Every structure is written in C-alpha cells, then in structure tokens.
Amino acid sequence: MTDLLRVIRKGPAVKSAVDNAIDLCSAVVNIRDSIEVARLRAEEETDDKNKKKHTTRALQNLRRYFELIVFQSYLHSTEPDTLQSFETENVETFVKNRPGTAHNYHY
C-alpha cells in the first residue's frame, strides 16, 4: 500500500478521501477494520484450513481497498463535469499508464 501511495499523484490525499468515505459507510461495513480482523484471526488460528480462509478474506479486502484508492486517484485526475476527460482516458487506460498499479488492478 505504501508503494501505491508513492506512485500515484497526491497519494496521501487520495487515501484520505477513500478513508473518509469508508468511515462514512462504517455503519454497514468498514473495509479497513475487516482487513485487520481477518488478519488477526488468521494469526490466531491453529487450524490450517481456517487460517487460509481468514488470510484469503484479508487479502480480498486488501485488494478492494487498493482498488478503491486507485479508482479515487483516477477520479482525482479527471476534470469534473466534462465528458471529454472520460473519452481521452478511461479508468482502464489510467491504470495501465501508471506503473505500480496495473499488475494489481482488475477491471
């Protein structure tokens, strides 16, 4: 995650916007908390099958968090209220043109 914040423009501000949105929705689910809970459960688990289940859940949520940050970065880079900005660079093109994001982002 730290590497991502270094390669995207205004990384800390982008992450902060995502974190604020997550906090506003936390009555339903907080993805950051879900990542941490799954990680802790995996560390505490003695059964390999359950350990793998919790590890998988943590990684899935970490990937979602990563993708939210990348998408927010895309939104942050586009001009508001102009269709032209969406025509010249959609989110897929945006991700492919950014080193450090394309290999981790799923369209």
mmCIF file of N, CA and C in Angstrom:
data_model
loop_
_atom_site.group_PDB
_atom_site.id
_atom_site.type_symbol
_atom_site.label_atom_id
_atom_site.label_comp_id
_atom_site.label_asym_id
_atom_site.label_seq_id
_atom_site.Cartn_x
_atom_site.Cartn_y
_atom_site.Cartn_z
ATOM 1 N N MET A 1 0.830 -1.182 0.000
ATOM 2 C CA MET A 1 0.000 0.000 0.000
ATOM 3 C C MET A 1 0.877 1.249 0.000
ATOM 4 N N THR A 2 1.961 1.208 0.747
ATOM 5 C CA THR A 2 2.874 2.350 0.805
ATOM 6 C C THR A 2 3.450 2.649 -0.571
ATOM 7 N N ASP A 3 3.805 1.604 -1.308
ATOM 8 C CA ASP A 3 4.331 1.799 -2.666
ATOM 9 C C ASP A 3 3.288 2.458 -3.560
ATOM 10 N N LEU A 4 2.040 2.053 -3.433
ATOM 11 C CA LEU A 4 0.967 2.648 -4.233
ATOM 12 C C LEU A 4 0.864 4.139 -3.949
ATOM 13 N N LEU A 5 0.895 4.506 -2.691
ATOM 14 C CA LEU A 5 0.757 5.924 -2.334
ATOM 15 C C LEU A 5 1.914 6.760 -2.849
ATOM 16 N N ARG A 6 3.068 6.121 -3.067
ATOM 17 C CA ARG A 6 4.214 6.838 -3.622
ATOM 18 C C ARG A 6 4.090 7.053 -5.124
ATOM 19 N N VAL A 7 3.443 6.119 -5.836
ATOM 20 C CA VAL A 7 3.411 6.220 -7.293
ATOM 21 C C VAL A 7 2.203 6.990 -7.827
ATOM 22 N N ILE A 8 1.170 7.148 -7.026
ATOM 23 C CA ILE A 8 0.029 7.933 -7.512
ATOM 24 C C ILE A 8 0.174 9.383 -7.057
ATOM 25 N N ARG A 9 -0.305 10.263 -7.881
ATOM 26 C CA ARG A 9 -0.229 11.693 -7.581
ATOM 27 C C ARG A 9 -1.102 12.009 -6.368
ATOM 28 N N LYS A 10 -0.541 12.747 -5.443
ATOM 29 C CA LYS A 10 -1.226 13.146 -4.209
ATOM 30 C C LYS A 10 -1.745 11.930 -3.445
ATOM 31 N N GLY A 11 -0.903 10.903 -3.365
ATOM 32 C CA GLY A 11 -1.281 9.642 -2.738
ATOM 33 C C GLY A 11 -1.916 9.765 -1.361
ATOM 34 N N PRO A 12 -1.294 10.476 -0.420
ATOM 35 C CA PRO A 12 -1.902 10.588 0.906
ATOM 36 C C PRO A 12 -3.280 11.261 0.888
ATOM 37 N N ALA A 13 -3.462 12.270 0.035
ATOM 38 C CA ALA A 13 -4.763 12.940 -0.058
ATOM 39 C C ALA A 13 -5.810 12.012 -0.657
ATOM 40 N N VAL A 14 -5.408 11.225 -1.647
ATOM 41 C CA VAL A 14 -6.316 10.267 -2.276
ATOM 42 C C VAL A 14 -6.740 9.215 -1.252
ATOM 43 N N LYS A 15 -5.764 8.687 -0.499
ATOM 44 C CA LYS A 15 -6.069 7.686 0.524
ATOM 45 C C LYS A 15 -6.979 8.277 1.590
ATOM 46 N N SER A 16 -6.738 9.512 1.960
ATOM 47 C CA SER A 16 -7.564 10.180 2.961
ATOM 48 C C SER A 16 -9.014 10.295 2.498
ATOM 49 N N ALA A 17 -9.217 10.609 1.220
ATOM 50 C CA ALA A 17 -10.581 10.690 0.672
ATOM 51 C C ALA A 17 -11.271 9.328 0.743
ATOM 52 N N VAL A 18 -10.532 8.275 0.399
ATOM 53 C CA VAL A 18 -11.093 6.919 0.473
ATOM 54 C C VAL A 18 -11.400 6.564 1.924
ATOM 55 N N ASP A 19 -10.479 6.859 2.821
ATOM 56 C CA ASP A 19 -10.692 6.552 4.235
ATOM 57 C C ASP A 19 -11.905 7.294 4.787
ATOM 58 N N ASN A 20 -12.087 8.541 4.372
ATOM 59 C CA ASN A 20 -13.266 9.307 4.810
ATOM 60 C C ASN A 20 -14.554 8.654 4.319
ATOM 61 N N ALA A 21 -14.565 8.213 3.073
ATOM 62 C CA ALA A 21 -15.750 7.535 2.533
ATOM 63 C C ALA A 21 -16.014 6.229 3.276
ATOM 64 N N ILE A 22 -14.958 5.489 3.566
ATOM 65 C CA ILE A 22 -15.097 4.233 4.324
ATOM 66 C C ILE A 22 -15.671 4.530 5.704
ATOM 67 N N ASP A 23 -15.170 5.568 6.345
ATOM 68 C CA ASP A 23 -15.662 5.925 7.681
ATOM 69 C C ASP A 23 -17.132 6.332 7.637
ATOM 70 N N LEU A 24 -17.534 7.037 6.587
ATOM 71 C CA LEU A 24 -18.938 7.438 6.462
ATOM 72 C C LEU A 24 -19.866 6.235 6.278
ATOM 73 N N CYS A 25 -19.335 5.164 5.711
ATOM 74 C CA CYS A 25 -20.126 3.946 5.466
ATOM 75 C C CYS A 25 -19.910 2.887 6.534
ATOM 76 N N SER A 26 -19.199 3.217 7.584
ATOM 77 C CA SER A 26 -18.792 2.198 8.557
ATOM 78 C C SER A 26 -19.957 1.588 9.337
ATOM 79 N N ALA A 27 -21.128 2.215 9.291
ATOM 80 C CA ALA A 27 -22.287 1.599 9.942
ATOM 81 C C ALA A 27 -22.656 0.290 9.252
ATOM 82 N N VAL A 28 -22.327 0.186 7.976
ATOM 83 C CA VAL A 28 -22.606 -1.030 7.218
ATOM 84 C C VAL A 28 -21.392 -1.953 7.263
ATOM 85 N N VAL A 29 -20.242 -1.445 6.818
ATOM 86 C CA VAL A 29 -19.002 -2.212 6.845
ATOM 87 C C VAL A 29 -17.828 -1.242 6.777
ATOM 88 N N ASN A 30 -16.752 -1.591 7.458
ATOM 89 C CA ASN A 30 -15.532 -0.807 7.381
ATOM 90 C C ASN A 30 -14.444 -1.745 6.859
ATOM 91 N N ILE A 31 -14.054 -1.541 5.611
ATOM 92 C CA ILE A 31 -13.128 -2.461 4.961
ATOM 93 C C ILE A 31 -11.774 -2.494 5.655
ATOM 94 N N ARG A 32 -11.321 -1.369 6.192
ATOM 95 C CA ARG A 32 -10.046 -1.364 6.914
ATOM 96 C C ARG A 32 -10.123 -2.242 8.158
ATOM 97 N N ASP A 33 -11.222 -2.124 8.898
ATOM 98 C CA ASP A 33 -11.406 -2.978 10.074
ATOM 99 C C ASP A 33 -11.519 -4.444 9.669
ATOM 100 N N SER A 34 -12.198 -4.711 8.575
ATOM 101 C CA SER A 34 -12.352 -6.092 8.100
ATOM 102 C C SER A 34 -11.011 -6.718 7.761
ATOM 103 N N ILE A 35 -10.127 -5.935 7.170
ATOM 104 C CA ILE A 35 -8.780 -6.422 6.844
ATOM 105 C C ILE A 35 -8.049 -6.799 8.130
ATOM 106 N N GLU A 36 -8.096 -5.919 9.106
ATOM 107 C CA GLU A 36 -7.379 -6.149 10.360
ATOM 108 C C GLU A 36 -7.960 -7.326 11.140
ATOM 109 N N VAL A 37 -9.270 -7.427 11.209
ATOM 110 C CA VAL A 37 -9.910 -8.536 11.928
ATOM 111 C C VAL A 37 -9.541 -9.867 11.288
ATOM 112 N N ALA A 38 -9.618 -9.943 9.970
ATOM 113 C CA ALA A 38 -9.271 -11.190 9.274
ATOM 114 C C ALA A 38 -7.796 -11.531 9.474
ATOM 115 N N ARG A 39 -6.940 -10.534 9.447
ATOM 116 C CA ARG A 39 -5.507 -10.768 9.666
ATOM 117 C C ARG A 39 -5.245 -11.318 11.067
ATOM 118 N N LEU A 40 -5.872 -10.713 12.054
ATOM 119 C CA LEU A 40 -5.689 -11.173 13.429
ATOM 120 C C LEU A 40 -6.224 -12.589 13.624
ATOM 121 N N ARG A 41 -7.375 -12.869 13.044
ATOM 122 C CA ARG A 41 -7.940 -14.219 13.149
ATOM 123 C C ARG A 41 -7.032 -15.245 12.488
ATOM 124 N N ALA A 42 -6.450 -14.875 11.359
ATOM 125 C CA ALA A 42 -5.527 -15.793 10.676
ATOM 126 C C ALA A 42 -4.301 -16.064 11.546
ATOM 127 N N GLU A 43 -3.783 -15.030 12.193
ATOM 128 C CA GLU A 43 -2.612 -15.193 13.051
ATOM 129 C C GLU A 43 -2.913 -16.067 14.268
ATOM 130 N N GLU A 44 -4.131 -15.952 14.789
ATOM 131 C CA GLU A 44 -4.508 -16.694 15.988
ATOM 132 C C GLU A 44 -4.956 -18.128 15.684
ATOM 133 N N GLU A 45 -5.332 -18.374 14.456
ATOM 134 C CA GLU A 45 -5.897 -19.674 14.078
ATOM 135 C C GLU A 45 -4.835 -20.771 14.105
ATOM 136 N N THR A 46 -5.216 -21.920 14.638
ATOM 137 C CA THR A 46 -4.309 -23.069 14.659
ATOM 138 C C THR A 46 -4.634 -24.059 13.546
ATOM 139 N N ASP A 47 -5.886 -24.074 13.115
ATOM 140 C CA ASP A 47 -6.298 -24.966 12.034
ATOM 141 C C ASP A 47 -5.906 -24.343 10.689
ATOM 142 N N ASP A 48 -5.158 -25.094 9.879
ATOM 143 C CA ASP A 48 -4.655 -24.562 8.603
ATOM 144 C C ASP A 48 -5.777 -24.142 7.660
ATOM 145 N N LYS A 49 -6.854 -24.906 7.632
ATOM 146 C CA LYS A 49 -7.975 -24.579 6.725
ATOM 147 C C LYS A 49 -8.598 -23.235 7.115
ATOM 148 N N ASN A 50 -8.835 -23.037 8.401
ATOM 149 C CA ASN A 50 -9.417 -21.769 8.852
ATOM 150 C C ASN A 50 -8.424 -20.618 8.720
ATOM 151 N N LYS A 51 -7.148 -20.899 8.943
ATOM 152 C CA LYS A 51 -6.110 -19.876 8.761
ATOM 153 C C LYS A 51 -6.107 -19.380 7.318
ATOM 154 N N LYS A 52 -6.202 -20.327 6.369
ATOM 155 C CA LYS A 52 -6.223 -19.961 4.958
ATOM 156 C C LYS A 52 -7.473 -19.153 4.626
ATOM 157 N N LYS A 53 -8.619 -19.534 5.213
ATOM 158 C CA LYS A 53 -9.874 -18.815 4.974
ATOM 159 C C LYS A 53 -9.755 -17.355 5.415
ATOM 160 N N HIS A 54 -9.210 -17.140 6.611
ATOM 161 C CA HIS A 54 -9.070 -15.768 7.123
ATOM 162 C C HIS A 54 -8.024 -14.980 6.335
ATOM 163 N N THR A 55 -6.959 -15.627 5.942
ATOM 164 C CA THR A 55 -5.918 -14.972 5.138
ATOM 165 C C THR A 55 -6.488 -14.557 3.785
ATOM 166 N N THR A 56 -7.257 -15.442 3.174
ATOM 167 C CA THR A 56 -7.881 -15.140 1.885
ATOM 168 C C THR A 56 -8.831 -13.960 2.008
ATOM 169 N N ARG A 57 -9.620 -13.943 3.065
ATOM 170 C CA ARG A 57 -10.568 -12.837 3.282
ATOM 171 C C ARG A 57 -9.810 -11.514 3.465
ATOM 172 N N ALA A 58 -8.735 -11.544 4.234
ATOM 173 C CA ALA A 58 -7.936 -10.329 4.443
ATOM 174 C C ALA A 58 -7.354 -9.827 3.128
ATOM 175 N N LEU A 59 -6.824 -10.733 2.325
ATOM 176 C CA LEU A 59 -6.233 -10.341 1.043
ATOM 177 C C LEU A 59 -7.278 -9.827 0.065
ATOM 178 N N GLN A 60 -8.466 -10.429 0.056
ATOM 179 C CA GLN A 60 -9.540 -9.943 -0.819
ATOM 180 C C GLN A 60 -9.927 -8.519 -0.444
ATOM 181 N N ASN A 61 -10.068 -8.268 0.838
ATOM 182 C CA ASN A 61 -10.429 -6.916 1.281
ATOM 183 C C ASN A 61 -9.293 -5.920 1.071
ATOM 184 N N LEU A 62 -8.055 -6.378 1.218
ATOM 185 C CA LEU A 62 -6.918 -5.510 0.939
ATOM 186 C C LEU A 62 -6.888 -5.125 -0.536
ATOM 187 N N ARG A 63 -7.194 -6.076 -1.423
ATOM 188 C CA ARG A 63 -7.265 -5.782 -2.853
ATOM 189 C C ARG A 63 -8.394 -4.780 -3.142
ATOM 190 N N ARG A 64 -9.529 -4.946 -2.491
ATOM 191 C CA ARG A 64 -10.646 -3.993 -2.675
ATOM 192 C C ARG A 64 -10.233 -2.586 -2.235
ATOM 193 N N TYR A 65 -9.548 -2.511 -1.110
ATOM 194 C CA TYR A 65 -9.075 -1.231 -0.597
ATOM 195 C C TYR A 65 -8.095 -0.598 -1.592
ATOM 196 N N PHE A 66 -7.174 -1.392 -2.100
ATOM 197 C CA PHE A 66 -6.223 -0.955 -3.123
ATOM 198 C C PHE A 66 -6.971 -0.394 -4.335
ATOM 199 N N GLU A 67 -7.975 -1.135 -4.802
ATOM 200 C CA GLU A 67 -8.728 -0.709 -5.986
ATOM 201 C C GLU A 67 -9.531 0.566 -5.725
ATOM 202 N N LEU A 68 -10.044 0.728 -4.525
ATOM 203 C CA LEU A 68 -10.736 1.975 -4.186
ATOM 204 C C LEU A 68 -9.779 3.161 -4.256
ATOM 205 N N ILE A 69 -8.570 2.980 -3.773
ATOM 206 C CA ILE A 69 -7.577 4.056 -3.812
ATOM 207 C C ILE A 69 -7.188 4.371 -5.252
ATOM 208 N N VAL A 70 -6.973 3.344 -6.071
ATOM 209 C CA VAL A 70 -6.627 3.572 -7.481
ATOM 210 C C VAL A 70 -7.772 4.287 -8.194
ATOM 211 N N PHE A 71 -9.002 3.859 -7.946
ATOM 212 C CA PHE A 71 -10.148 4.497 -8.608
ATOM 213 C C PHE A 71 -10.310 5.944 -8.141
ATOM 214 N N GLN A 72 -10.111 6.188 -6.861
ATOM 215 C CA GLN A 72 -10.176 7.569 -6.370
ATOM 216 C C GLN A 72 -9.083 8.418 -7.013
ATOM 217 N N SER A 73 -7.921 7.833 -7.213
ATOM 218 C CA SER A 73 -6.844 8.548 -7.892
ATOM 219 C C SER A 73 -7.266 8.931 -9.306
ATOM 220 N N TYR A 74 -7.923 7.996 -9.983
ATOM 221 C CA TYR A 74 -8.442 8.278 -11.335
ATOM 222 C C TYR A 74 -9.443 9.427 -11.275
ATOM 223 N N LEU A 75 -10.386 9.360 -10.356
ATOM 224 C CA LEU A 75 -11.384 10.429 -10.241
ATOM 225 C C LEU A 75 -10.721 11.760 -9.917
ATOM 226 N N HIS A 76 -9.710 11.711 -9.088
ATOM 227 C CA HIS A 76 -8.981 12.914 -8.698
ATOM 228 C C HIS A 76 -8.258 13.543 -9.888
ATOM 229 N N SER A 77 -7.884 12.713 -10.866
ATOM 230 C CA SER A 77 -7.104 13.202 -12.006
ATOM 231 C C SER A 77 -7.960 13.698 -13.168
ATOM 232 N N THR A 78 -9.257 13.421 -13.144
ATOM 233 C CA THR A 78 -10.119 13.831 -14.257
ATOM 234 C C THR A 78 -10.749 15.185 -13.969
ATOM 235 N N GLU A 79 -11.031 15.899 -15.021
ATOM 236 C CA GLU A 79 -11.707 17.185 -14.895
ATOM 237 C C GLU A 79 -13.184 16.934 -14.607
ATOM 238 N N PRO A 80 -13.739 17.588 -13.601
ATOM 239 C CA PRO A 80 -15.152 17.374 -13.293
ATOM 240 C C PRO A 80 -16.068 17.935 -14.372
ATOM 241 N N ASP A 81 -17.179 17.269 -14.546
ATOM 242 C CA ASP A 81 -18.247 17.724 -15.446
ATOM 243 C C ASP A 81 -17.843 17.849 -16.910
ATOM 244 N N THR A 82 -16.884 17.072 -17.357
ATOM 245 C CA THR A 82 -16.560 17.087 -18.774
ATOM 246 C C THR A 82 -16.512 15.660 -19.286
ATOM 247 N N LEU A 83 -17.288 15.398 -20.309
ATOM 248 C CA LEU A 83 -17.261 14.076 -20.920
ATOM 249 C C LEU A 83 -15.959 13.858 -21.679
ATOM 250 N N GLN A 84 -15.339 14.925 -22.114
ATOM 251 C CA GLN A 84 -14.102 14.806 -22.880
ATOM 252 C C GLN A 84 -13.007 14.125 -22.072
ATOM 253 N N SER A 85 -12.924 14.428 -20.782
ATOM 254 C CA SER A 85 -11.886 13.806 -19.968
ATOM 255 C C SER A 85 -12.101 12.295 -19.859
ATOM 256 N N PHE A 86 -13.351 11.866 -19.879
ATOM 257 C CA PHE A 86 -13.640 10.438 -19.818
ATOM 258 C C PHE A 86 -13.370 9.755 -21.158
ATOM 259 N N GLU A 87 -13.494 10.514 -22.241
ATOM 260 C CA GLU A 87 -13.242 9.949 -23.567
ATOM 261 C C GLU A 87 -11.753 9.777 -23.825
ATOM 262 N N THR A 88 -10.936 10.653 -23.283
ATOM 263 C CA THR A 88 -9.499 10.575 -23.552
ATOM 264 C C THR A 88 -8.805 9.552 -22.666
ATOM 265 N N GLU A 89 -9.283 9.379 -21.456
ATOM 266 C CA GLU A 89 -8.639 8.406 -20.578
ATOM 267 C C GLU A 89 -9.676 7.803 -19.630
ATOM 268 N N ASN A 90 -10.065 6.570 -19.922
ATOM 269 C CA ASN A 90 -10.958 5.881 -19.008
ATOM 270 C C ASN A 90 -10.130 5.255 -17.893
ATOM 271 N N VAL A 91 -10.792 4.632 -16.922
ATOM 272 C CA VAL A 91 -10.066 4.096 -15.771
ATOM 273 C C VAL A 91 -9.085 2.994 -16.180
ATOM 274 N N GLU A 92 -9.435 2.195 -17.161
ATOM 275 C CA GLU A 92 -8.537 1.133 -17.615
ATOM 276 C C GLU A 92 -7.254 1.718 -18.197
ATOM 277 N N THR A 93 -7.371 2.731 -19.036
ATOM 278 C CA THR A 93 -6.204 3.395 -19.608
ATOM 279 C C THR A 93 -5.389 4.080 -18.517
ATOM 280 N N PHE A 94 -6.082 4.726 -17.599
ATOM 281 C CA PHE A 94 -5.424 5.393 -16.483
ATOM 282 C C PHE A 94 -4.538 4.414 -15.711
ATOM 283 N N VAL A 95 -5.087 3.256 -15.384
ATOM 284 C CA VAL A 95 -4.344 2.255 -14.608
ATOM 285 C C VAL A 95 -3.167 1.710 -15.403
ATOM 286 N N LYS A 96 -3.394 1.417 -16.672
ATOM 287 C CA LYS A 96 -2.314 0.857 -17.496
ATOM 288 C C LYS A 96 -1.155 1.834 -17.665
ATOM 289 N N ASN A 97 -1.446 3.132 -17.606
ATOM 290 C CA ASN A 97 -0.403 4.142 -17.779
ATOM 291 C C ASN A 97 0.319 4.499 -16.481
ATOM 292 N N ARG A 98 -0.068 3.879 -15.378
ATOM 293 C CA ARG A 98 0.566 4.170 -14.095
ATOM 294 C C ARG A 98 1.375 2.975 -13.623
ATOM 295 N N PRO A 99 2.689 3.109 -13.535
ATOM 296 C CA PRO A 99 3.498 1.999 -13.025
ATOM 297 C C PRO A 99 3.110 1.695 -11.579
ATOM 298 N N GLY A 100 3.117 0.443 -11.244
ATOM 299 C CA GLY A 100 2.804 0.041 -9.880
ATOM 300 C C GLY A 100 1.344 -0.181 -9.599
ATOM 301 N N THR A 101 0.470 0.086 -10.584
ATOM 302 C CA THR A 101 -0.955 -0.124 -10.346
ATOM 303 C C THR A 101 -1.537 -1.201 -11.251
ATOM 304 N N ALA A 102 -1.072 -1.276 -12.471
ATOM 305 C CA ALA A 102 -1.706 -2.149 -13.458
ATOM 306 C C ALA A 102 -1.671 -3.618 -13.089
ATOM 307 N N HIS A 103 -0.581 -4.111 -12.524
ATOM 308 C CA HIS A 103 -0.490 -5.535 -12.241
ATOM 309 C C HIS A 103 -1.363 -5.941 -11.043
ATOM 310 N N ASN A 104 -1.861 -5.008 -10.272
ATOM 311 C CA ASN A 104 -2.692 -5.320 -9.109
ATOM 312 C C ASN A 104 -4.160 -4.965 -9.281
ATOM 313 N N TYR A 105 -4.506 -4.271 -10.329
ATOM 314 C CA TYR A 105 -5.866 -3.793 -10.521
ATOM 315 C C TYR A 105 -6.602 -4.685 -11.490
ATOM 316 N N HIS A 106 -7.839 -5.033 -11.153
ATOM 317 C CA HIS A 106 -8.673 -5.873 -12.022
ATOM 318 C C HIS A 106 -9.815 -5.025 -12.555
ATOM 319 N N TYR A 107 -10.011 -5.051 -13.856
ATOM 320 C CA TYR A 107 -11.030 -4.211 -14.497
ATOM 321 C C TYR A 107 -12.357 -4.906 -14.475
#
